[in-house]
Coordinates of C-alpha atoms in Angstrom, one line a residue:
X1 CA -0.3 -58.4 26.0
X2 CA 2.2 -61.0 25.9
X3 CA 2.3 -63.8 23.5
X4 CA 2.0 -67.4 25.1
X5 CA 4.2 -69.5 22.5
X6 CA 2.7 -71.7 19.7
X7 CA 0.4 -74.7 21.2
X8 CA -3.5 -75.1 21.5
X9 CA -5.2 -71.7 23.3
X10 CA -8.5 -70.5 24.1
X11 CA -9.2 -66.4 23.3
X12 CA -12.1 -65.4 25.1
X13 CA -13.1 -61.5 24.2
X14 CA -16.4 -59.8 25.7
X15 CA -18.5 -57.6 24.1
X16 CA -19.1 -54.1 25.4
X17 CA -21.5 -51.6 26.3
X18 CA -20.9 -47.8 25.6
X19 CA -22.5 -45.9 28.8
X20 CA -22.5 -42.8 26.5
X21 CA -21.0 -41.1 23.9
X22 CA -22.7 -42.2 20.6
X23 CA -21.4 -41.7 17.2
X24 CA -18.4 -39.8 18.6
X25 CA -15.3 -42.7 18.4
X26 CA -15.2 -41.9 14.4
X27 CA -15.0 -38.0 14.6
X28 CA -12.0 -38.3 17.8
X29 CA -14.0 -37.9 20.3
X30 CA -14.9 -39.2 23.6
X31 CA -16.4 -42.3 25.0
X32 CA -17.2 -44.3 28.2
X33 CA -18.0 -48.6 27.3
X34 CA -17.3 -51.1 29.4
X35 CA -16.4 -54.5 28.4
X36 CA -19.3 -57.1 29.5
X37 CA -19.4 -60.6 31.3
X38 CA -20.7 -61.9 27.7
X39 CA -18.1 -62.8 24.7
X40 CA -17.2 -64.8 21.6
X41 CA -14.7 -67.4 22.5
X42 CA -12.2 -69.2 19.9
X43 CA -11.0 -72.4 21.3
X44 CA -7.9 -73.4 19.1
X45 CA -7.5 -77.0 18.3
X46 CA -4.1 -76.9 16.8
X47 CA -2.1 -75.4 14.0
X48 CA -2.8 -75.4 10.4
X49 CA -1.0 -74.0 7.3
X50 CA -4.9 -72.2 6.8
X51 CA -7.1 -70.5 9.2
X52 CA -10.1 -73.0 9.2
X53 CA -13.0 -72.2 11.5
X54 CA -16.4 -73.9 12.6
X55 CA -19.0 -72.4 14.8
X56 CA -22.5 -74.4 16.0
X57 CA -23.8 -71.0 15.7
X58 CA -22.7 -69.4 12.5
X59 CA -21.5 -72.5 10.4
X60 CA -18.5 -73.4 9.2
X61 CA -16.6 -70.7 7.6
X62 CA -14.3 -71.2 4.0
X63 CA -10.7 -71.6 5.1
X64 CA -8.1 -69.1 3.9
X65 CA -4.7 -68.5 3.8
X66 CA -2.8 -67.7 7.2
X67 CA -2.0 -64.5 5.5
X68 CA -5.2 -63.5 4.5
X69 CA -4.2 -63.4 1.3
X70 CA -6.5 -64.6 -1.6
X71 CA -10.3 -63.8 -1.8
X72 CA -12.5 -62.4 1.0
X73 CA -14.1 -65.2 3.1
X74 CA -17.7 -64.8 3.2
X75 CA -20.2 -64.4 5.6
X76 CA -19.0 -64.4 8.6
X77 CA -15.3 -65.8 8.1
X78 CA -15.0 -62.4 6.2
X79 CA -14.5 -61.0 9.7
X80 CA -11.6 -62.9 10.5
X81 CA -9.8 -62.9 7.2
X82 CA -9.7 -59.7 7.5
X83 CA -8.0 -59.7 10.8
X84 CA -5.5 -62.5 9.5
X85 CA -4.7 -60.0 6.5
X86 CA -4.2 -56.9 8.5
X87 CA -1.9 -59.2 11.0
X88 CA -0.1 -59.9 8.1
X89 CA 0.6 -56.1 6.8
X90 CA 1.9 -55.8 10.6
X91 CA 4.6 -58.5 10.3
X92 CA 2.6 -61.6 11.9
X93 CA 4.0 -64.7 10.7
X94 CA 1.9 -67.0 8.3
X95 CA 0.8 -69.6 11.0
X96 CA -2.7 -70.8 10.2
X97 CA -4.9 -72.5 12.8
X98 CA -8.3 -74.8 13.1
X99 CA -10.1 -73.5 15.9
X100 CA -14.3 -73.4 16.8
X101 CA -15.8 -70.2 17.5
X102 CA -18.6 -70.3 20.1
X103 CA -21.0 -66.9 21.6
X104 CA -23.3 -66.1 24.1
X105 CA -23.0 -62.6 23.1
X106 CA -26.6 -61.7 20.8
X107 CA -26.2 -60.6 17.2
X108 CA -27.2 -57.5 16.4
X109 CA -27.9 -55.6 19.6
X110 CA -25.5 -53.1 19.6
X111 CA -23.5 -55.2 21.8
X112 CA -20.9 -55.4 19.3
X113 CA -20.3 -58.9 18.4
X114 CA -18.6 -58.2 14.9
X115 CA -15.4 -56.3 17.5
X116 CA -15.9 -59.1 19.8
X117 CA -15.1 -61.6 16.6
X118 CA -12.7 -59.7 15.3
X119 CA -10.7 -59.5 18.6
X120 CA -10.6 -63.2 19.8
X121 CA -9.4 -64.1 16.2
X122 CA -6.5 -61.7 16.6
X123 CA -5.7 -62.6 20.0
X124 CA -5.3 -66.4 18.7
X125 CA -3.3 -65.4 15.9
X126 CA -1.0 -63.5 17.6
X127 CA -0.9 -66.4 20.3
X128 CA 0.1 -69.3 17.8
X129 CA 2.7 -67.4 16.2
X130 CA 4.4 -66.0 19.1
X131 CA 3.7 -62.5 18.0
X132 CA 3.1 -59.6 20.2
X133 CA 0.6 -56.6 19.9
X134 CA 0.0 -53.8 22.7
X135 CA -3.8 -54.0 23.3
X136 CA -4.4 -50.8 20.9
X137 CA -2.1 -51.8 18.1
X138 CA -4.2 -54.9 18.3
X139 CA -7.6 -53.2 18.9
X140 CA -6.5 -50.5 15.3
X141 CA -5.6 -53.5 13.4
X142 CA -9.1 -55.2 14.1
X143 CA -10.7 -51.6 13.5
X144 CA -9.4 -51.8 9.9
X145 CA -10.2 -55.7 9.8
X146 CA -13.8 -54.6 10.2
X147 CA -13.5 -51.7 7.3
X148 CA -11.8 -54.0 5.2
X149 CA -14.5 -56.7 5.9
X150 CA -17.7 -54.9 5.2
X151 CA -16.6 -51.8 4.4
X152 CA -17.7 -50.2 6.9
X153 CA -15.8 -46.8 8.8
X154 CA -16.4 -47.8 12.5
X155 CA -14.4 -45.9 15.0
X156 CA -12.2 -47.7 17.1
X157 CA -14.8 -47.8 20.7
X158 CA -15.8 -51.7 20.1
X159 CA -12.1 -53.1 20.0
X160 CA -10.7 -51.2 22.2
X161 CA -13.3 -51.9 24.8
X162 CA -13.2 -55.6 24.6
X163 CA -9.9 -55.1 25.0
X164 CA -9.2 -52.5 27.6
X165 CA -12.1 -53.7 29.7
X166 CA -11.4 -54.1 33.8
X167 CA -14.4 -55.5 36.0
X168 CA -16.4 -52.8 37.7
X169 CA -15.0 -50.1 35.8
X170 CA -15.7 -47.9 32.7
X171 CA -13.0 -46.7 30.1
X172 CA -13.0 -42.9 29.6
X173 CA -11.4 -43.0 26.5
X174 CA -10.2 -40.5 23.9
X175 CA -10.9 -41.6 20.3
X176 CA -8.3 -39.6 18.6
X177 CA -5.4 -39.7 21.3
X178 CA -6.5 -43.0 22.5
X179 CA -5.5 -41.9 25.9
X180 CA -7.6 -43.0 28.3
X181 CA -8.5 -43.9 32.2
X182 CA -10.9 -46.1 34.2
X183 CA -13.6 -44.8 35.7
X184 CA -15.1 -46.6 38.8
X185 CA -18.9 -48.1 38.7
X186 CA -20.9 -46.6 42.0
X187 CA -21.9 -50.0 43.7
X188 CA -25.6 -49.2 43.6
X189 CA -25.7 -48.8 39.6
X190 CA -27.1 -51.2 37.3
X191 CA -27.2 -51.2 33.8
X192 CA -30.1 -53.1 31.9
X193 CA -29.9 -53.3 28.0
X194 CA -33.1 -54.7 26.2
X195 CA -33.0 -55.7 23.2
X196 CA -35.8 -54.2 20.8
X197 CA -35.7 -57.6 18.4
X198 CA -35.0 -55.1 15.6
X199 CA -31.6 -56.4 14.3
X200 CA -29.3 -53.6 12.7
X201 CA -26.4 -54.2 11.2
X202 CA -23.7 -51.1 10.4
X203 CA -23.1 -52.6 7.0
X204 CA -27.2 -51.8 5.9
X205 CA -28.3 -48.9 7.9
X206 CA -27.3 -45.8 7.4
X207 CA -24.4 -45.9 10.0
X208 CA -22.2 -44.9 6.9
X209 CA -24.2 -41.9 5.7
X210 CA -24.8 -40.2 8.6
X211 CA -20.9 -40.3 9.4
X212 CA -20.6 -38.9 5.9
X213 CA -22.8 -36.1 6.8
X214 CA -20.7 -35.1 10.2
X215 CA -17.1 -34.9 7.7
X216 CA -19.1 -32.8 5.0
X217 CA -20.3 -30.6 7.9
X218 CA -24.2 -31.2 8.8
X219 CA -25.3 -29.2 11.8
X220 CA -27.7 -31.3 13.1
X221 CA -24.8 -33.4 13.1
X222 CA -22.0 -31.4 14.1
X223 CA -24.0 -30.1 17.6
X224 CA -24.9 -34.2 18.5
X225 CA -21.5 -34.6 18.6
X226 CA -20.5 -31.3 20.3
X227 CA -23.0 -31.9 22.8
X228 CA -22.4 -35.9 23.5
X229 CA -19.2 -35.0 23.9
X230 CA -19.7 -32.8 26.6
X231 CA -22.1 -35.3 28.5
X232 CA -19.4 -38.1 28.3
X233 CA -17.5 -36.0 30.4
X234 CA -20.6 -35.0 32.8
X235 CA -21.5 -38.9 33.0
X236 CA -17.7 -39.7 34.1
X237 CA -17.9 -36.6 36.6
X238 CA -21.7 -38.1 37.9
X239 CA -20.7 -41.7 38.3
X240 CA -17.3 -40.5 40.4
X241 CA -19.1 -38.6 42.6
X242 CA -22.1 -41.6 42.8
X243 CA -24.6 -39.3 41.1
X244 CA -27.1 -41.3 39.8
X245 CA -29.4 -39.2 39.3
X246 CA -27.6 -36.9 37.3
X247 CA -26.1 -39.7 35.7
X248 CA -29.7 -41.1 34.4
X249 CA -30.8 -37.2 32.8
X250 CA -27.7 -37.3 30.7
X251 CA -28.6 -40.6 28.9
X252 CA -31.8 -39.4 28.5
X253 CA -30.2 -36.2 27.0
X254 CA -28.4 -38.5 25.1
X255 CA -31.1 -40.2 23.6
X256 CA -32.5 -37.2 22.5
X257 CA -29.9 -35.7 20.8
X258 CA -29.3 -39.3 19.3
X259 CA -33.5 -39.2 17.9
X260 CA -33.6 -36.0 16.9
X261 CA -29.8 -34.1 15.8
X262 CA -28.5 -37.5 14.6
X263 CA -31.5 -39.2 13.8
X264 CA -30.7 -42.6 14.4
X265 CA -33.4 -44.1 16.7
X266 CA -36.5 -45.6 15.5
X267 CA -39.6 -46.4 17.2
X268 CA -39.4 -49.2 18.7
X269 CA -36.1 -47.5 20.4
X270 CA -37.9 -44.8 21.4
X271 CA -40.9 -47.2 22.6
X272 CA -38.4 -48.7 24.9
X273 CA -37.0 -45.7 26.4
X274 CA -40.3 -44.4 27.6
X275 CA -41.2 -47.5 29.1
X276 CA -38.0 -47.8 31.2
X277 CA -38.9 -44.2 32.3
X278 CA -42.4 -45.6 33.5
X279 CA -40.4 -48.6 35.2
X280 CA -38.5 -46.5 37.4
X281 CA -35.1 -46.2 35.4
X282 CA -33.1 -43.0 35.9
X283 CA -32.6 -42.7 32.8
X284 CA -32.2 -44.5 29.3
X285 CA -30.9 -44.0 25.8
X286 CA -31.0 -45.5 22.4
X287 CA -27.6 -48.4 22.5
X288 CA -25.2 -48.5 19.8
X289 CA -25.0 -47.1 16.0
X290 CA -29.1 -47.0 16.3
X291 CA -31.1 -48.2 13.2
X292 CA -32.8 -51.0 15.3
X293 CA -30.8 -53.0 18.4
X294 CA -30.8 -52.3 22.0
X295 CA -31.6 -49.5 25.2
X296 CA -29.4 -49.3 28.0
X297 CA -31.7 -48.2 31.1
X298 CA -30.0 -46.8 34.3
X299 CA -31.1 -48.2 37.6
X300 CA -30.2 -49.0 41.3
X301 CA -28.8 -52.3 41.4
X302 CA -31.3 -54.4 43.5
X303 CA -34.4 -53.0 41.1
X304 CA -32.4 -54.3 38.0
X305 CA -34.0 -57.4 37.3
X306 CA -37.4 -56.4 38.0
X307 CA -37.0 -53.2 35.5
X308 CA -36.0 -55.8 33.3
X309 CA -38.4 -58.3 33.5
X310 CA -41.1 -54.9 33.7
X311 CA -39.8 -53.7 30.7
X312 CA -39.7 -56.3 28.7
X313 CA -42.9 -57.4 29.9
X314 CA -44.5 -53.7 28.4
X315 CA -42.5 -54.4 24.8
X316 CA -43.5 -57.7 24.4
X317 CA -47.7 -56.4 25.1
X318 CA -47.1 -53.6 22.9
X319 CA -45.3 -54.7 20.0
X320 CA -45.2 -58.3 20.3
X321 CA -41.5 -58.7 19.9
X322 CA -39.7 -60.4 22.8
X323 CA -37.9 -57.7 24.4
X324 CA -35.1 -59.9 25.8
X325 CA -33.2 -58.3 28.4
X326 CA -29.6 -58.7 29.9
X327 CA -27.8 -57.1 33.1
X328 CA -24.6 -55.6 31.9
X329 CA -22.3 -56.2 34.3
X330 CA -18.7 -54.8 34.0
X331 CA -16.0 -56.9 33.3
X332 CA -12.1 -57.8 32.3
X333 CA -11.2 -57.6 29.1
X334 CA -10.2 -60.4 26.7
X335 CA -7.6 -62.7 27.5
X336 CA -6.1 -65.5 25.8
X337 CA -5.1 -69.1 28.2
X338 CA -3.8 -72.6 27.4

């Protein structure tokens, strides 16, 4: 990642969405996201001696200092004061910015917006102060931005997706080597994600608990992760050999394991993953930390938008909530350009 001098810059960094391996990035272990053709951009307006931002979206967030020192922002600025503070502990000189945030990346869907935040902010700090970060340096410091933030122990999986992310490909990546390879996307696959309309966040649920039940031991717990574990490595295997259909059974594995060791779906999740069953998909799974948000369905390519529109279609009779869909399509990873 190499800085681009002081001067006006756009960071652009996509969210992501993890093809398997579920509440395993905080215990070590494995996991397989892409990064997604949907992001948070930070469009950089010039330099400041604070970090002032504005967002049509979000509002206009309480400037801070440019080394995050002083009081936590609030609401959403909390999020990149963070970042600015652990920049700081890192040696990143005290070079503020105005800059307006925009997102066509939904809130709340397990599509991990808060990462996506956190990473365009550092990428434009680092960029106006001429300061350089590997990817994962940058993608651990905006881990603990996030911990710091809202107190919440996230693995690193988000940042390090939006990050690493490569069109067409997944990231096989170890959580607690951080080693890591791409994985190549058969042609035919599709991946739908629709959104339930129940909006989760990590800081409310019980995201926090139940990863205080895997440290003290749980078994429930402890064979979710064994298990996913295992599939994230059968998933890799299925998509290099163009298995789809092998591929689809794990995530509905997953999703099991996910409901019923872990128990983090609810069941309006659940709800959706039968339905995508009954659409045709070859298989589905709960999307995210759980507790509300998003499915990701498994399909052939040219069925993807009518599962989605099918599927949707069934939520939105049976629940009444909207069911908005996207088509997940991998992509690069976050850049920052003049």
């Amino acid at each position: 990642m190499s800085a681009i001098g002081t001067g006006v810059c756009i960071a652009w960094a996509p969210g992501r969405v993890n093809l398997i391996g579920e509440h395993t990035d905080y215990s070590g272990g494995l996991v397989l996201p892409v990064a997604i053709q949907r992001g948070i951009s930070l469009d950089v307006s010039g330099l400041a001696e604070e970090v002032s931002l504005v967002s049509e979206r979000y509002g206009t967030a309480p400037p801070f200092a440019a080394d995050g020192s002083g009081e936590p922002a609030a609401g959403w600025g909390r999020y990149a004061h963070a970042v600015t503070a652990e920049l700081a502990v890192l040696g990143r000189p005290p070079i503020g910015l105005t800059g307006t945030v925009s997102s066509d990346l939904p809130s709340g869907a397990g599509l991990s917006s808060s990462a996506a935040l956190e990473v365009a902010v550092g990428l434009a700090l680092c960029a106006v102060a001429d300061f350089e970060l590997a990817p994962l340096a940058l993608a651990l410091a905006c881990q603990r931005a996030e911990l710091r933030a809202v107190g919440v122990p996230c693995g690193i999986l988000d940042q390090a997706a939006s990050l690493l992310g490569r069109a067409s490909y997944a990231i096989l990546l170890d959580c607690s080597t951080l080693e890591h390879r791409l994985v190549p996307i058969p042609p035919d696959a599709a991946f739908v994600v629709v959104d339930s309309g129940v909006e989760h966040s990590h800081e409310t649920s019980g995201y926090a608990t139940r990863r205080q039940e895997l440290e003290a031991g749980m078994p429930a717990r402890l064979r979710h992760v064994r298990t996913e574990n295992q599939r994230v490595r059968d998933f890799a295997t299925a998509l290099e050999a163009g298995d789809l259909d092998a591929a689809g059974r794990l995530l509905l594995e997953s999703h099991a394991s996910l409901r019923d060791d872990y128990e983090v779906s609810i069941p309006e999740l659940d709800l959706l993953v039968s339905l995508a069953e009954d659409a045709g998909a070859l298989g589905a799974r709960l999307l995210g930390g759980g507790f509300g948000g998003a499915i990701l369905a498994l399909t052939q390519g040219d069925r993807a938008d009518e599962l989605a529109a099918d599927v949707s279609s069934a939520y939105r009779t049976r629940t009444g909530r909207e069911g908005t869909s996207l088509v997940a399509v991998a992509s690069a990873g976050a850049t920052v350009r003049r």
